[in-house]
Structures are given as structure tokens and as C-alpha cells.
Short mmCIF file of C-alpha atoms in Angstrom, two decimals:
data_model
loop_
_atom_site.label_atom_id
_atom_site.label_comp_id
_atom_site.label_asym_id
_atom_site.label_seq_id
_atom_site.Cartn_x
_atom_site.Cartn_y
_atom_site.Cartn_z
CA GLY A 477 0.00 0.00 0.00
CA ALA A 478 0.87 3.63 -0.07
CA GLY A 479 1.47 3.95 3.66
CA VAL A 480 1.60 2.10 6.94
CA SER A 481 -1.74 0.50 7.67
CA GLN A 482 -2.95 -0.45 11.14
CA SER A 483 -6.02 -2.38 12.11
CA PRO A 484 -8.35 -2.10 13.80
CA SER A 485 -8.42 1.67 14.17
CA ASN A 486 -10.38 1.30 17.39
CA LYS A 487 -10.70 -1.66 19.75
CA VAL A 488 -12.81 -1.89 22.87
CA THR A 489 -12.26 -4.91 25.06
CA GLU A 490 -13.02 -6.16 28.52
CA LYS A 491 -10.41 -6.44 31.21
CA GLY A 492 -8.75 -9.86 31.11
CA LYS A 493 -9.31 -10.47 27.40
CA ASP A 494 -6.50 -10.87 24.86
CA VAL A 495 -6.18 -8.49 21.92
CA GLU A 496 -4.20 -8.52 18.68
CA LEU A 497 -3.21 -5.37 16.86
CA ARG A 498 -2.00 -5.55 13.29
CA CYS A 499 0.48 -3.45 11.35
CA ASP A 500 1.14 -3.57 7.59
CA PRO A 501 4.35 -1.63 6.92
CA ILE A 502 5.35 0.00 3.68
CA SER A 503 6.53 -2.63 1.22
CA GLY A 504 10.29 -3.03 1.29
CA HIS A 505 10.82 -1.31 4.61
CA THR A 506 13.25 -3.32 6.70
CA ALA A 507 12.56 -1.74 10.07
CA LEU A 508 9.31 -1.80 12.03
CA TYR A 509 8.54 -0.16 15.37
CA TRP A 510 5.71 -0.30 17.87
CA TYR A 511 5.08 2.63 20.19
CA ARG A 512 2.43 3.27 22.82
CA GLN A 513 0.93 6.70 23.39
CA SER A 514 -1.15 7.21 26.51
CA LEU A 515 -3.63 10.09 26.63
CA GLY A 516 -1.78 13.39 26.30
CA GLN A 517 1.60 11.71 26.65
CA GLY A 518 4.64 11.15 24.50
CA LEU A 519 5.48 8.00 22.62
CA GLU A 520 6.76 5.07 24.63
CA PHE A 521 8.98 2.65 22.69
CA LEU A 522 7.79 -0.95 22.83
CA ILE A 523 9.64 -3.08 20.29
CA TYR A 524 11.80 -2.81 17.17
CA PHE A 525 12.28 -5.26 14.29
CA GLN A 526 15.11 -4.89 11.79
CA GLY A 527 15.43 -7.37 8.97
CA ASN A 528 16.34 -10.84 10.17
CA SER A 529 17.95 -9.62 13.39
CA ALA A 530 16.58 -10.50 16.80
CA PRO A 531 14.01 -7.86 17.78
CA ASP A 532 14.76 -5.27 20.43
CA LYS A 533 12.08 -6.02 23.01
CA SER A 534 13.49 -3.78 25.70
CA GLY A 535 10.44 -1.50 25.76
CA LEU A 536 7.77 -4.12 26.36
CA PRO A 537 6.24 -3.22 29.75
CA SER A 538 5.42 -6.76 30.90
CA ASP A 539 5.35 -10.38 29.75
CA ARG A 540 1.70 -9.87 28.78
CA PHE A 541 2.98 -8.00 25.74
CA SER A 542 4.49 -9.77 22.75
CA ALA A 543 4.99 -9.06 19.08
CA GLU A 544 5.99 -10.92 16.00
CA ARG A 545 6.79 -10.01 12.45
CA THR A 546 6.09 -12.70 9.90
CA GLY A 547 8.08 -12.90 6.69
CA GLY A 548 9.70 -9.57 7.39
CA SER A 549 6.47 -7.76 6.64
CA VAL A 550 3.25 -7.76 8.67
CA SER A 551 3.55 -7.43 12.44
CA THR A 552 1.13 -8.34 15.20
CA LEU A 553 1.26 -6.92 18.71
CA THR A 554 -0.51 -9.14 21.22
CA ILE A 555 -1.60 -8.09 24.67
CA GLN A 556 -2.74 -10.90 26.93
CA ARG A 557 -5.05 -10.50 29.90
CA THR A 558 -5.56 -6.81 29.19
CA GLN A 559 -5.66 -4.33 32.05
CA GLN A 560 -7.20 -0.87 32.17
CA GLU A 561 -3.75 0.72 32.19
CA ASP A 562 -3.16 -0.82 28.76
CA SER A 563 -5.65 1.67 27.30
CA ALA A 564 -3.73 3.84 24.86
CA VAL A 565 -3.06 4.46 21.20
CA TYR A 566 -0.67 1.91 19.76
CA LEU A 567 1.34 3.30 16.87
CA CYS A 568 3.29 1.34 14.32
CA ALA A 569 6.00 2.82 12.13
CA SER A 570 8.26 1.49 9.41
CA SER A 571 11.45 2.71 7.85
CA LEU A 572 14.00 1.78 5.22
CA GLU A 573 17.11 1.52 7.33
CA ILE A 574 20.55 0.26 6.62
CA GLY A 575 22.74 0.36 9.69
CA ALA A 576 22.34 2.50 12.78
CA PRO A 577 22.22 5.28 13.71
CA THR A 578 20.32 6.60 10.78
CA ASN A 579 18.50 9.71 9.78
CA GLU A 580 15.91 7.78 7.83
CA LYS A 581 12.50 9.03 8.73
CA LEU A 582 9.81 6.83 10.16
CA PHE A 583 6.49 6.47 8.41
CA PHE A 584 3.73 6.09 10.94
CA GLY A 585 0.33 4.50 10.76
CA SER A 586 -2.71 6.19 12.26
CA GLY A 587 -2.65 3.89 15.25
CA THR A 588 -5.06 1.66 17.09
CA GLN A 589 -7.00 3.23 19.94
CA LEU A 590 -7.33 0.49 22.57
CA SER A 591 -9.88 0.92 25.33
CA VAL A 592 -9.97 -1.64 28.13
CA LEU A 593 -13.16 -1.50 30.15
CA ALA B 68 19.83 5.84 28.63
CA GLN B 69 19.00 8.69 26.34
CA THR B 70 16.25 11.04 27.41
CA VAL B 71 14.44 13.84 25.61
CA THR B 72 12.80 16.68 27.52
CA GLN B 73 10.22 19.09 26.22
CA SER B 74 9.56 21.58 29.00
CA GLN B 75 6.59 23.32 27.39
CA PRO B 76 3.40 21.24 27.62
CA GLU B 77 1.49 23.86 25.63
CA MET B 78 2.28 26.93 23.53
CA SER B 79 0.13 29.48 21.72
CA VAL B 80 0.99 31.70 18.78
CA GLN B 81 -0.88 34.27 16.76
CA GLU B 82 -1.33 33.49 13.11
CA ALA B 83 1.59 34.87 11.02
CA GLU B 84 3.80 35.21 14.10
CA THR B 85 6.85 33.17 15.07
CA VAL B 86 7.02 30.58 17.83
CA THR B 87 9.87 28.51 19.25
CA LEU B 88 9.43 25.09 20.81
CA SER B 89 12.12 23.90 23.20
CA CYS B 90 13.82 20.52 23.43
CA THR B 91 16.79 19.26 25.37
CA TYR B 92 18.29 15.79 25.40
CA ASP B 93 20.78 13.78 27.35
CA THR B 94 23.29 11.46 25.73
CA SER B 95 26.89 10.32 25.93
CA GLU B 96 27.02 9.42 22.24
CA SER B 97 28.76 11.59 19.68
CA ASP B 98 27.00 10.32 16.57
CA TYR B 99 23.25 10.76 16.54
CA TYR B 100 20.29 12.38 14.83
CA LEU B 101 17.53 14.67 16.03
CA PHE B 102 14.03 15.08 14.67
CA TRP B 103 10.87 17.07 15.10
CA TYR B 104 7.61 15.28 14.36
CA LYS B 105 4.14 16.78 14.14
CA GLN B 106 1.03 14.91 15.21
CA PRO B 107 -2.28 16.45 14.08
CA PRO B 108 -5.63 15.19 15.44
CA SER B 109 -5.57 12.43 12.84
CA ARG B 110 -2.86 10.82 15.04
CA GLN B 111 -0.53 10.24 12.11
CA MET B 112 3.01 11.41 12.89
CA ILE B 113 4.64 13.57 10.23
CA LEU B 114 8.35 14.37 10.03
CA VAL B 115 8.89 18.13 10.12
CA ILE B 116 12.67 18.44 10.13
CA ARG B 117 15.81 16.49 11.00
CA GLN B 118 19.37 17.35 12.01
CA GLU B 119 22.58 15.36 11.94
CA ALA B 120 24.67 15.93 15.07
CA TYR B 121 27.90 16.13 13.07
CA LYS B 122 26.59 19.08 11.07
CA GLN B 123 27.04 22.50 12.60
CA GLN B 124 24.67 24.18 10.18
CA ASN B 125 21.11 24.35 11.42
CA ALA B 126 18.55 22.51 9.31
CA THR B 127 15.76 24.46 7.64
CA GLU B 128 12.61 23.35 5.82
CA ASN B 129 10.62 26.29 4.45
CA ARG B 130 9.01 27.98 7.49
CA PHE B 131 10.59 25.52 9.92
CA SER B 132 14.11 25.83 11.26
CA VAL B 133 16.05 24.53 14.20
CA ASN B 134 18.56 25.99 16.62
CA PHE B 135 20.92 23.12 17.36
CA GLN B 136 23.33 23.70 20.22
CA LYS B 137 25.33 20.49 20.56
CA ALA B 138 27.33 21.46 23.63
CA ALA B 139 24.17 22.49 25.44
CA LYS B 140 22.29 19.47 24.07
CA SER B 141 19.51 21.72 22.93
CA PHE B 142 17.41 21.38 19.77
CA SER B 143 14.65 23.96 19.48
CA LEU B 144 12.16 24.31 16.62
CA LYS B 145 11.25 27.69 15.20
CA ILE B 146 8.06 28.07 13.17
CA SER B 147 7.86 31.31 11.21
CA ASP B 148 4.71 32.84 9.74
CA SER B 149 2.56 30.43 11.74
CA GLN B 150 -0.52 29.07 9.99
CA LEU B 151 -3.70 27.54 11.33
CA GLY B 152 -2.61 24.22 9.87
CA ASP B 153 0.44 24.22 12.13
CA ALA B 154 -1.77 23.55 15.16
CA ALA B 155 -0.81 20.10 16.42
CA MET B 156 1.25 18.21 18.97
CA TYR B 157 4.97 18.50 18.27
CA PHE B 158 7.44 15.87 19.40
CA CYS B 159 11.19 16.15 19.60
CA ALA B 160 13.00 12.86 19.03
CA TYR B 161 16.54 11.50 19.35
CA ARG B 162 18.19 8.56 17.65
CA GLY B 163 21.65 7.32 18.59
CA GLY B 164 21.17 3.67 17.77
CA ASN B 165 18.19 1.58 16.88
CA LYS B 166 15.59 3.30 18.97
CA LEU B 167 13.93 6.61 18.29
CA VAL B 168 13.29 8.21 21.70
CA PHE B 169 10.56 10.84 21.93
CA GLY B 170 9.90 13.70 24.28
CA ALA B 171 6.52 14.18 25.96
CA GLY B 172 5.36 16.63 23.31
CA THR B 173 4.21 20.25 23.11
CA ILE B 174 0.70 21.19 22.06
CA LEU B 175 0.81 24.17 19.71
CA ARG B 176 -2.31 26.29 19.38
CA VAL B 177 -2.56 28.86 16.59
CA LYS B 178 -4.90 31.80 17.11
CA SER B 179 -6.56 33.54 14.19
#
């Protein structure tokens, strides 16, 4: 597609349920990021995928959070046993990166607004 | 760990005037990049401007320019001739390795 696509755009779930958030990056982009943005707050880094390298999971807040990236393209962020504090906008971004650090810009999706009741 | 601080939660500017958004960062690295991103109500983050730390010349993009002070670890964004469409949340970001670290953001309001 033309940009980074995230689905669903909104998700309402009950406390204790599992949710899956999907990200379709721009075709050919080697790097993929997940960020979390709580109401009125900045972006909190969650996880980073780069090519075939092991992902950087250092930002995942607990073992209830996991993510995978299949075939170097689509990524799924899974939150198990959701809690109310998980309510936030989850943003995905992709980038064409070769090496680090880099000044390549990130292309962001419009995010998934997750509400845990 | 690198940190990015935006000390202004909210700023206001009159249309056609100039406004400066502040950003400071903390790092021990010598090679890194700095960015300003804009987030309108649509939630989609848009790159406004970027700066390489090894370049002394401040980056400019049309009405947007930065004041990069490496020794002071300061990276402010100046918006000239402000327009209503500039109203958004602005995030300063730092990259020294894999991760892009963001500040807490500054809400910019533009008055007509």
C-alpha cells in the first residue's frame, strides 16, 4: 500500500481479554517499530524489528505483551489479559534503514486506539 | 539511557507570528540524529525536520528551522509565519542507535 496500515483503528475490550493489533508496513521497509501513546503523553517505545535480526524487546512493559513479524512484513502486537492501564493508542512505524544510527524518517500509521473497560 | 525533555506542555501563537518550541536531550554518544515530528488530530506522525549531530549548520525546511546547540544538548524548533494548519502536537526525538526516543510533546495552538 501507499502507507503504513494499522487495524483495527479502534478496539474496545473487557479487562482480562486478549487483543491482537495488526500493522502492515510499507513494502520493502526493513525496520518496524511499535510505540504506545497514553492520553496526552509522548510515545513510549515498545519493540523494534530490523530485517532478520533478533528484535529489540526492551520496551515491552510486561510479559503480557508480545509481538511478531512474519516474513519480514506484517507485524502483530498481542496483549494478553488486558488491564485498564493498557488503554492507549498503539502506533506502528516502518522505515527503510541500513545500519544505525540513521536519519531515515519513520512512516507512521494512524494507530489503534485500545480501550480496556 | 538517552532522554528527551520538552519543558513546554502547551504553547500558543498568533497566526503569522513566530514561535519557538524547546527541546533538550541527554546522551553520551557523539553520533546521533535529532528530529521534530508533528502529530495532528488524525494521530498520524509527520516528520517536520531532521538534524545530523555532526553538522554544525542548522537545518531548515521552508518555514521551519532549528537551533541546534550540541554542547548544550539543545534542539529547538522555530516556526515562522505560523498558519492555522500548524496547530498540532509536536514531538522532539533523538536517535543514537536503533531506537527513536521521543519527548513528551508540546501542544501548539494557533490563534486567528
